[in-house]
């Protein structure tokens, strides 16, 4: 009789658990896109994953745990995407363009990611538990955008009179608004171009283009 290494068994179990949680998160995201958060039912998630409700509750024992799992899956995908375009050594304008490129890529290749994020953000206005999960992600993105704009103002590639924090809200809001034009990614490109034009210091155009 073959005796399994307990360490290997533990690793296998952990992999199985991680994969099951990934499947649950994806199924929940699909349902949120199709029906909205109000239409999210544990029995429907279990059915899509191919497990029973008891097994589902083993992995996500509460609605709060489910929302946290979904948010974590979104965060992991956004991080993986950002890592494909390293920011090290880039100018603030180049980093801003990367932000536009990441958003555009998601909108073209995986628009459901944005739809789920927007749905949860809307729900967070009425649900403090969801807000506690989503707002840190929103704050991180806003802080990241603020830092880019602050750096650009300091090094002269962006206008000296911009308010980085307020402008970050403007840029993010415009990006989100632009994606609402279904099947018209060219409109997002136009919005991104106008945002860049409104921020760039004309005197620095030659060295930042």
PDB file of C-alpha atoms in Angstrom:
ATOM      1  CA  UNK A   1       0.000   0.000   0.000  1.00  0.00           C
ATOM      2  CA  UNK A   2       1.342   3.412  -0.997  1.00  0.00           C
ATOM      3  CA  UNK A   3       1.627   5.911   1.817  1.00  0.00           C
ATOM      4  CA  UNK A   4       1.051   9.499   0.750  1.00  0.00           C
ATOM      5  CA  UNK A   5       3.268  12.234   2.097  1.00  0.00           C
ATOM      6  CA  UNK A   6       1.032  14.277   4.464  1.00  0.00           C
ATOM      7  CA  UNK A   7       2.635  17.468   3.134  1.00  0.00           C
ATOM      8  CA  UNK A   8       1.692  16.553  -0.439  1.00  0.00           C
ATOM      9  CA  UNK A   9      -1.854  15.699   0.635  1.00  0.00           C
ATOM     10  CA  UNK A  10      -2.155  19.045   2.359  1.00  0.00           C
ATOM     11  CA  UNK A  11      -0.904  20.889  -0.727  1.00  0.00           C
ATOM     12  CA  UNK A  12      -3.349  18.988  -2.944  1.00  0.00           C
ATOM     13  CA  UNK A  13      -6.240  19.813  -0.627  1.00  0.00           C
ATOM     14  CA  UNK A  14      -5.259  23.465  -0.606  1.00  0.00           C
ATOM     15  CA  UNK A  15      -5.130  23.530  -4.419  1.00  0.00           C
ATOM     16  CA  UNK A  16      -8.550  21.876  -4.612  1.00  0.00           C
ATOM     17  CA  UNK A  17      -9.947  24.431  -2.172  1.00  0.00           C
ATOM     18  CA  UNK A  18      -8.456  27.373  -4.059  1.00  0.00           C
ATOM     19  CA  UNK A  19      -9.840  26.085  -7.351  1.00  0.00           C
ATOM     20  CA  UNK A  20     -13.291  25.550  -5.882  1.00  0.00           C
ATOM     21  CA  UNK A  21     -13.320  29.071  -4.458  1.00  0.00           C
ATOM     22  CA  UNK A  22     -12.235  30.422  -7.831  1.00  0.00           C
ATOM     23  CA  UNK A  23     -15.140  28.591  -9.493  1.00  0.00           C
ATOM     24  CA  UNK A  24     -17.576  29.945  -6.925  1.00  0.00           C
ATOM     25  CA  UNK A  25     -16.334  33.500  -7.456  1.00  0.00           C
ATOM     26  CA  UNK A  26     -16.648  33.220 -11.237  1.00  0.00           C
ATOM     27  CA  UNK A  27     -20.157  31.762 -11.008  1.00  0.00           C
ATOM     28  CA  UNK A  28     -21.223  34.533  -8.634  1.00  0.00           C
ATOM     29  CA  UNK A  29     -19.791  37.162 -10.970  1.00  0.00           C
ATOM     30  CA  UNK A  30     -21.667  35.711 -13.942  1.00  0.00           C
ATOM     31  CA  UNK A  31     -24.926  35.825 -12.006  1.00  0.00           C
ATOM     32  CA  UNK A  32     -24.320  39.401 -10.873  1.00  0.00           C
ATOM     33  CA  UNK A  33     -23.827  40.431 -14.514  1.00  0.00           C
ATOM     34  CA  UNK A  34     -26.966  38.592 -15.609  1.00  0.00           C
ATOM     35  CA  UNK A  35     -29.314  39.460 -12.754  1.00  0.00           C
ATOM     36  CA  UNK A  36     -27.731  42.116 -10.604  1.00  0.00           C
ATOM     37  CA  UNK A  37     -26.756  41.669  -6.986  1.00  0.00           C
ATOM     38  CA  UNK A  38     -30.376  41.266  -5.938  1.00  0.00           C
ATOM     39  CA  UNK A  39     -30.644  38.178  -8.141  1.00  0.00           C
ATOM     40  CA  UNK A  40     -27.674  36.435  -6.561  1.00  0.00           C
ATOM     41  CA  UNK A  41     -28.809  33.145  -4.989  1.00  0.00           C
ATOM     42  CA  UNK A  42     -26.573  30.570  -3.362  1.00  0.00           C
ATOM     43  CA  UNK A  43     -28.474  27.660  -4.877  1.00  0.00           C
ATOM     44  CA  UNK A  44     -27.907  29.101  -8.366  1.00  0.00           C
ATOM     45  CA  UNK A  45     -24.192  29.498  -7.686  1.00  0.00           C
ATOM     46  CA  UNK A  46     -23.983  25.928  -6.410  1.00  0.00           C
ATOM     47  CA  UNK A  47     -25.788  24.652  -9.487  1.00  0.00           C
ATOM     48  CA  UNK A  48     -23.402  26.424 -11.860  1.00  0.00           C
ATOM     49  CA  UNK A  49     -20.356  25.147 -10.041  1.00  0.00           C
ATOM     50  CA  UNK A  50     -21.787  21.644  -9.831  1.00  0.00           C
ATOM     51  CA  UNK A  51     -21.831  21.307  -6.049  1.00  0.00           C
ATOM     52  CA  UNK A  52     -24.537  21.183  -3.413  1.00  0.00           C
ATOM     53  CA  UNK A  53     -25.461  24.126  -1.219  1.00  0.00           C
ATOM     54  CA  UNK A  54     -23.818  22.542   1.835  1.00  0.00           C
ATOM     55  CA  UNK A  55     -20.483  22.389   0.022  1.00  0.00           C
ATOM     56  CA  UNK A  56     -20.914  25.978  -1.111  1.00  0.00           C
ATOM     57  CA  UNK A  57     -21.509  27.079   2.478  1.00  0.00           C
ATOM     58  CA  UNK A  58     -18.364  25.231   3.536  1.00  0.00           C
ATOM     59  CA  UNK A  59     -16.327  27.538   1.310  1.00  0.00           C
ATOM     60  CA  UNK A  60     -18.415  30.707   1.781  1.00  0.00           C
ATOM     61  CA  UNK A  61     -20.461  30.416   4.979  1.00  0.00           C
ATOM     62  CA  UNK A  62     -22.238  33.768   4.606  1.00  0.00           C
ATOM     63  CA  UNK A  63     -23.305  36.372   2.057  1.00  0.00           C
ATOM     64  CA  UNK A  64     -20.593  38.637   3.412  1.00  0.00           C
ATOM     65  CA  UNK A  65     -17.974  35.936   2.800  1.00  0.00           C
ATOM     66  CA  UNK A  66     -19.287  35.506  -0.745  1.00  0.00           C
ATOM     67  CA  UNK A  67     -19.027  39.236  -1.491  1.00  0.00           C
ATOM     68  CA  UNK A  68     -15.528  39.293  -0.046  1.00  0.00           C
ATOM     69  CA  UNK A  69     -14.546  36.339  -2.240  1.00  0.00           C
ATOM     70  CA  UNK A  70     -15.939  38.062  -5.343  1.00  0.00           C
ATOM     71  CA  UNK A  71     -14.124  41.297  -4.457  1.00  0.00           C
ATOM     72  CA  UNK A  72     -10.901  39.386  -3.889  1.00  0.00           C
ATOM     73  CA  UNK A  73     -11.221  37.736  -7.297  1.00  0.00           C
ATOM     74  CA  UNK A  74     -11.673  41.157  -8.914  1.00  0.00           C
ATOM     75  CA  UNK A  75      -8.698  42.561  -7.026  1.00  0.00           C
ATOM     76  CA  UNK A  76      -6.503  39.612  -8.071  1.00  0.00           C
ATOM     77  CA  UNK A  77      -7.363  40.118 -11.738  1.00  0.00           C
ATOM     78  CA  UNK A  78      -6.711  43.855 -11.606  1.00  0.00           C
ATOM     79  CA  UNK A  79      -3.328  43.228  -9.935  1.00  0.00           C
ATOM     80  CA  UNK A  80      -2.388  40.581 -12.506  1.00  0.00           C
ATOM     81  CA  UNK A  81      -3.297  42.954 -15.298  1.00  0.00           C
ATOM     82  CA  UNK A  82      -1.237  45.807 -13.836  1.00  0.00           C
ATOM     83  CA  UNK A  83       1.757  43.494 -13.489  1.00  0.00           C
ATOM     84  CA  UNK A  84       1.702  42.892 -17.242  1.00  0.00           C
ATOM     85  CA  UNK A  85       2.569  46.569 -17.739  1.00  0.00           C
ATOM     86  CA  UNK A  86       5.233  47.445 -15.138  1.00  0.00           C
ATOM     87  CA  UNK A  87       5.290  51.104 -14.114  1.00  0.00           C
ATOM     88  CA  UNK A  88       8.875  51.219 -12.853  1.00  0.00           C
ATOM     89  CA  UNK A  89      10.911  53.927 -14.526  1.00  0.00           C
ATOM     90  CA  UNK A  90       7.981  55.393 -16.464  1.00  0.00           C
ATOM     91  CA  UNK A  91       7.063  59.057 -16.604  1.00  0.00           C
ATOM     92  CA  UNK A  92       3.753  60.126 -15.017  1.00  0.00           C
ATOM     93  CA  UNK A  93       2.245  60.567 -18.491  1.00  0.00           C
ATOM     94  CA  UNK A  94       3.278  57.048 -19.461  1.00  0.00           C
ATOM     95  CA  UNK A  95       1.780  55.712 -16.235  1.00  0.00           C
ATOM     96  CA  UNK A  96      -1.472  57.545 -16.980  1.00  0.00           C
ATOM     97  CA  UNK A  97      -1.523  55.997 -20.441  1.00  0.00           C
ATOM     98  CA  UNK A  98      -1.041  52.592 -18.833  1.00  0.00           C
ATOM     99  CA  UNK A  99      -4.104  53.249 -16.688  1.00  0.00           C
ATOM    100  CA  UNK A 100      -6.097  54.016 -19.827  1.00  0.00           C
ATOM    101  CA  UNK A 101      -4.685  50.937 -21.579  1.00  0.00           C
ATOM    102  CA  UNK A 102      -5.545  48.619 -18.673  1.00  0.00           C
ATOM    103  CA  UNK A 103      -9.086  49.946 -18.480  1.00  0.00           C
ATOM    104  CA  UNK A 104      -9.526  49.674 -22.240  1.00  0.00           C
ATOM    105  CA  UNK A 105      -8.159  46.118 -22.306  1.00  0.00           C
ATOM    106  CA  UNK A 106     -10.607  45.013 -19.640  1.00  0.00           C
ATOM    107  CA  UNK A 107     -13.485  46.671 -21.436  1.00  0.00           C
ATOM    108  CA  UNK A 108     -12.640  44.851 -24.672  1.00  0.00           C
ATOM    109  CA  UNK A 109     -11.580  41.458 -23.333  1.00  0.00           C
ATOM    110  CA  UNK A 110     -13.458  41.079 -20.055  1.00  0.00           C
ATOM    111  CA  UNK A 111     -16.189  43.738 -19.688  1.00  0.00           C
ATOM    112  CA  UNK A 112     -17.955  41.651 -17.041  1.00  0.00           C
ATOM    113  CA  UNK A 113     -15.148  42.608 -14.659  1.00  0.00           C
ATOM    114  CA  UNK A 114     -16.182  46.251 -14.821  1.00  0.00           C
ATOM    115  CA  UNK A 115     -19.881  45.388 -14.711  1.00  0.00           C
ATOM    116  CA  UNK A 116     -19.475  43.438 -11.471  1.00  0.00           C
ATOM    117  CA  UNK A 117     -17.377  46.188  -9.907  1.00  0.00           C
ATOM    118  CA  UNK A 118     -19.960  48.821 -10.823  1.00  0.00           C
ATOM    119  CA  UNK A 119     -22.824  46.655  -9.571  1.00  0.00           C
ATOM    120  CA  UNK A 120     -21.132  46.133  -6.215  1.00  0.00           C
ATOM    121  CA  UNK A 121     -20.254  49.820  -5.952  1.00  0.00           C
ATOM    122  CA  UNK A 122     -23.909  50.749  -6.502  1.00  0.00           C
ATOM    123  CA  UNK A 123     -25.022  48.202  -3.931  1.00  0.00           C
ATOM    124  CA  UNK A 124     -22.413  49.502  -1.471  1.00  0.00           C
ATOM    125  CA  UNK A 125     -24.328  52.779  -1.207  1.00  0.00           C
ATOM    126  CA  UNK A 126     -27.133  50.894   0.531  1.00  0.00           C
ATOM    127  CA  UNK A 127     -25.180  48.128   2.237  1.00  0.00           C
ATOM    128  CA  UNK A 128     -22.419  48.931   4.711  1.00  0.00           C
ATOM    129  CA  UNK A 129     -21.105  45.369   4.616  1.00  0.00           C
ATOM    130  CA  UNK A 130     -20.479  45.541   0.877  1.00  0.00           C
ATOM    131  CA  UNK A 131     -19.074  49.053   1.226  1.00  0.00           C
ATOM    132  CA  UNK A 132     -16.508  47.733   3.702  1.00  0.00           C
ATOM    133  CA  UNK A 133     -15.207  45.377   0.999  1.00  0.00           C
ATOM    134  CA  UNK A 134     -15.463  47.564  -2.108  1.00  0.00           C
ATOM    135  CA  UNK A 135     -14.478  50.987  -0.802  1.00  0.00           C
ATOM    136  CA  UNK A 136     -10.842  50.032  -0.034  1.00  0.00           C
ATOM    137  CA  UNK A 137     -10.464  48.949  -3.678  1.00  0.00           C
ATOM    138  CA  UNK A 138     -11.963  52.225  -4.877  1.00  0.00           C
ATOM    139  CA  UNK A 139      -9.750  54.189  -2.488  1.00  0.00           C
ATOM    140  CA  UNK A 140      -6.644  52.365  -3.729  1.00  0.00           C
ATOM    141  CA  UNK A 141      -7.408  53.187  -7.371  1.00  0.00           C
ATOM    142  CA  UNK A 142      -8.143  56.820  -6.506  1.00  0.00           C
ATOM    143  CA  UNK A 143      -4.942  57.053  -4.472  1.00  0.00           C
ATOM    144  CA  UNK A 144      -2.917  55.523  -7.288  1.00  0.00           C
ATOM    145  CA  UNK A 145      -4.354  57.993  -9.794  1.00  0.00           C
ATOM    146  CA  UNK A 146      -3.756  60.889  -7.389  1.00  0.00           C
ATOM    147  CA  UNK A 147      -0.090  59.873  -7.024  1.00  0.00           C
ATOM    148  CA  UNK A 148       0.382  59.784 -10.805  1.00  0.00           C
ATOM    149  CA  UNK A 149      -1.117  63.246 -11.174  1.00  0.00           C
ATOM    150  CA  UNK A 150       0.893  64.611  -8.247  1.00  0.00           C
ATOM    151  CA  UNK A 151       4.128  63.300  -9.740  1.00  0.00           C
ATOM    152  CA  UNK A 152       3.203  64.743 -13.125  1.00  0.00           C
ATOM    153  CA  UNK A 153       2.502  68.140 -11.646  1.00  0.00           C
ATOM    154  CA  UNK A 154       5.813  68.114  -9.798  1.00  0.00           C
ATOM    155  CA  UNK A 155       7.954  67.070 -12.773  1.00  0.00           C
ATOM    156  CA  UNK A 156       6.215  69.487 -15.137  1.00  0.00           C
ATOM    157  CA  UNK A 157       4.614  67.063 -17.604  1.00  0.00           C
ATOM    158  CA  UNK A 158       1.142  67.930 -16.251  1.00  0.00           C
ATOM    159  CA  UNK A 159      -0.254  71.399 -15.699  1.00  0.00           C
ATOM    160  CA  UNK A 160       1.000  73.086 -12.546  1.00  0.00           C
ATOM    161  CA  UNK A 161      -2.485  74.261 -11.549  1.00  0.00           C
ATOM    162  CA  UNK A 162      -4.225  70.881 -11.308  1.00  0.00           C
ATOM    163  CA  UNK A 163      -5.583  69.591  -7.997  1.00  0.00           C
ATOM    164  CA  UNK A 164      -4.356  65.960  -8.069  1.00  0.00           C
ATOM    165  CA  UNK A 165      -6.986  64.578  -5.706  1.00  0.00           C
ATOM    166  CA  UNK A 166      -9.925  66.302  -7.391  1.00  0.00           C
ATOM    167  CA  UNK A 167      -8.560  65.567 -10.855  1.00  0.00           C
ATOM    168  CA  UNK A 168      -8.217  61.876  -9.990  1.00  0.00           C
ATOM    169  CA  UNK A 169     -11.950  61.783  -9.276  1.00  0.00           C
ATOM    170  CA  UNK A 170     -12.613  63.539 -12.573  1.00  0.00           C
ATOM    171  CA  UNK A 171     -10.449  61.122 -14.573  1.00  0.00           C
ATOM    172  CA  UNK A 172     -11.876  57.989 -12.950  1.00  0.00           C
ATOM    173  CA  UNK A 173     -15.420  59.258 -13.316  1.00  0.00           C
ATOM    174  CA  UNK A 174     -14.906  60.026 -16.999  1.00  0.00           C
ATOM    175  CA  UNK A 175     -13.413  56.582 -17.645  1.00  0.00           C
ATOM    176  CA  UNK A 176     -16.325  54.821 -15.969  1.00  0.00           C
ATOM    177  CA  UNK A 177     -18.851  57.004 -17.755  1.00  0.00           C
ATOM    178  CA  UNK A 178     -17.195  56.369 -21.139  1.00  0.00           C
ATOM    179  CA  UNK A 179     -17.482  52.597 -20.766  1.00  0.00           C
ATOM    180  CA  UNK A 180     -21.250  52.849 -20.592  1.00  0.00           C
ATOM    181  CA  UNK A 181     -21.271  53.349 -24.362  1.00  0.00           C
ATOM    182  CA  UNK A 182     -21.724  49.660 -25.208  1.00  0.00           C
ATOM    183  CA  UNK A 183     -19.805  48.301 -28.196  1.00  0.00           C
ATOM    184  CA  UNK A 184     -18.159  51.675 -28.799  1.00  0.00           C
ATOM    185  CA  UNK A 185     -14.602  51.427 -27.533  1.00  0.00           C
ATOM    186  CA  UNK A 186     -13.666  54.257 -29.888  1.00  0.00           C
ATOM    187  CA  UNK A 187     -15.640  56.586 -27.639  1.00  0.00           C
ATOM    188  CA  UNK A 188     -13.475  55.588 -24.679  1.00  0.00           C
ATOM    189  CA  UNK A 189     -10.389  56.327 -26.786  1.00  0.00           C
ATOM    190  CA  UNK A 190     -11.747  59.802 -27.523  1.00  0.00           C
ATOM    191  CA  UNK A 191     -12.449  60.423 -23.833  1.00  0.00           C
ATOM    192  CA  UNK A 192      -8.951  59.243 -22.852  1.00  0.00           C
ATOM    193  CA  UNK A 193      -7.420  61.534 -25.487  1.00  0.00           C
ATOM    194  CA  UNK A 194      -9.374  64.517 -24.175  1.00  0.00           C
ATOM    195  CA  UNK A 195      -8.415  63.741 -20.591  1.00  0.00           C
ATOM    196  CA  UNK A 196      -4.761  63.586 -21.543  1.00  0.00           C
ATOM    197  CA  UNK A 197      -5.013  66.819 -23.530  1.00  0.00           C
ATOM    198  CA  UNK A 198      -6.603  68.592 -20.565  1.00  0.00           C
ATOM    199  CA  UNK A 199      -3.815  67.519 -18.213  1.00  0.00           C
ATOM    200  CA  UNK A 200      -0.610  67.792 -20.210  1.00  0.00           C
ATOM    201  CA  UNK A 201       1.539  70.890 -19.823  1.00  0.00           C
ATOM    202  CA  UNK A 202       1.798  72.264 -23.379  1.00  0.00           C
ATOM    203  CA  UNK A 203       5.363  73.397 -22.722  1.00  0.00           C
ATOM    204  CA  UNK A 204       6.362  69.820 -21.930  1.00  0.00           C
ATOM    205  CA  UNK A 205       4.580  68.138 -24.844  1.00  0.00           C
ATOM    206  CA  UNK A 206       7.766  67.552 -26.772  1.00  0.00           C
ATOM    207  CA  UNK A 207       9.558  65.674 -24.019  1.00  0.00           C
ATOM    208  CA  UNK A 208       6.553  63.659 -22.761  1.00  0.00           C
ATOM    209  CA  UNK A 209       4.921  62.549 -26.014  1.00  0.00           C
TER     210      UNK A 209
END
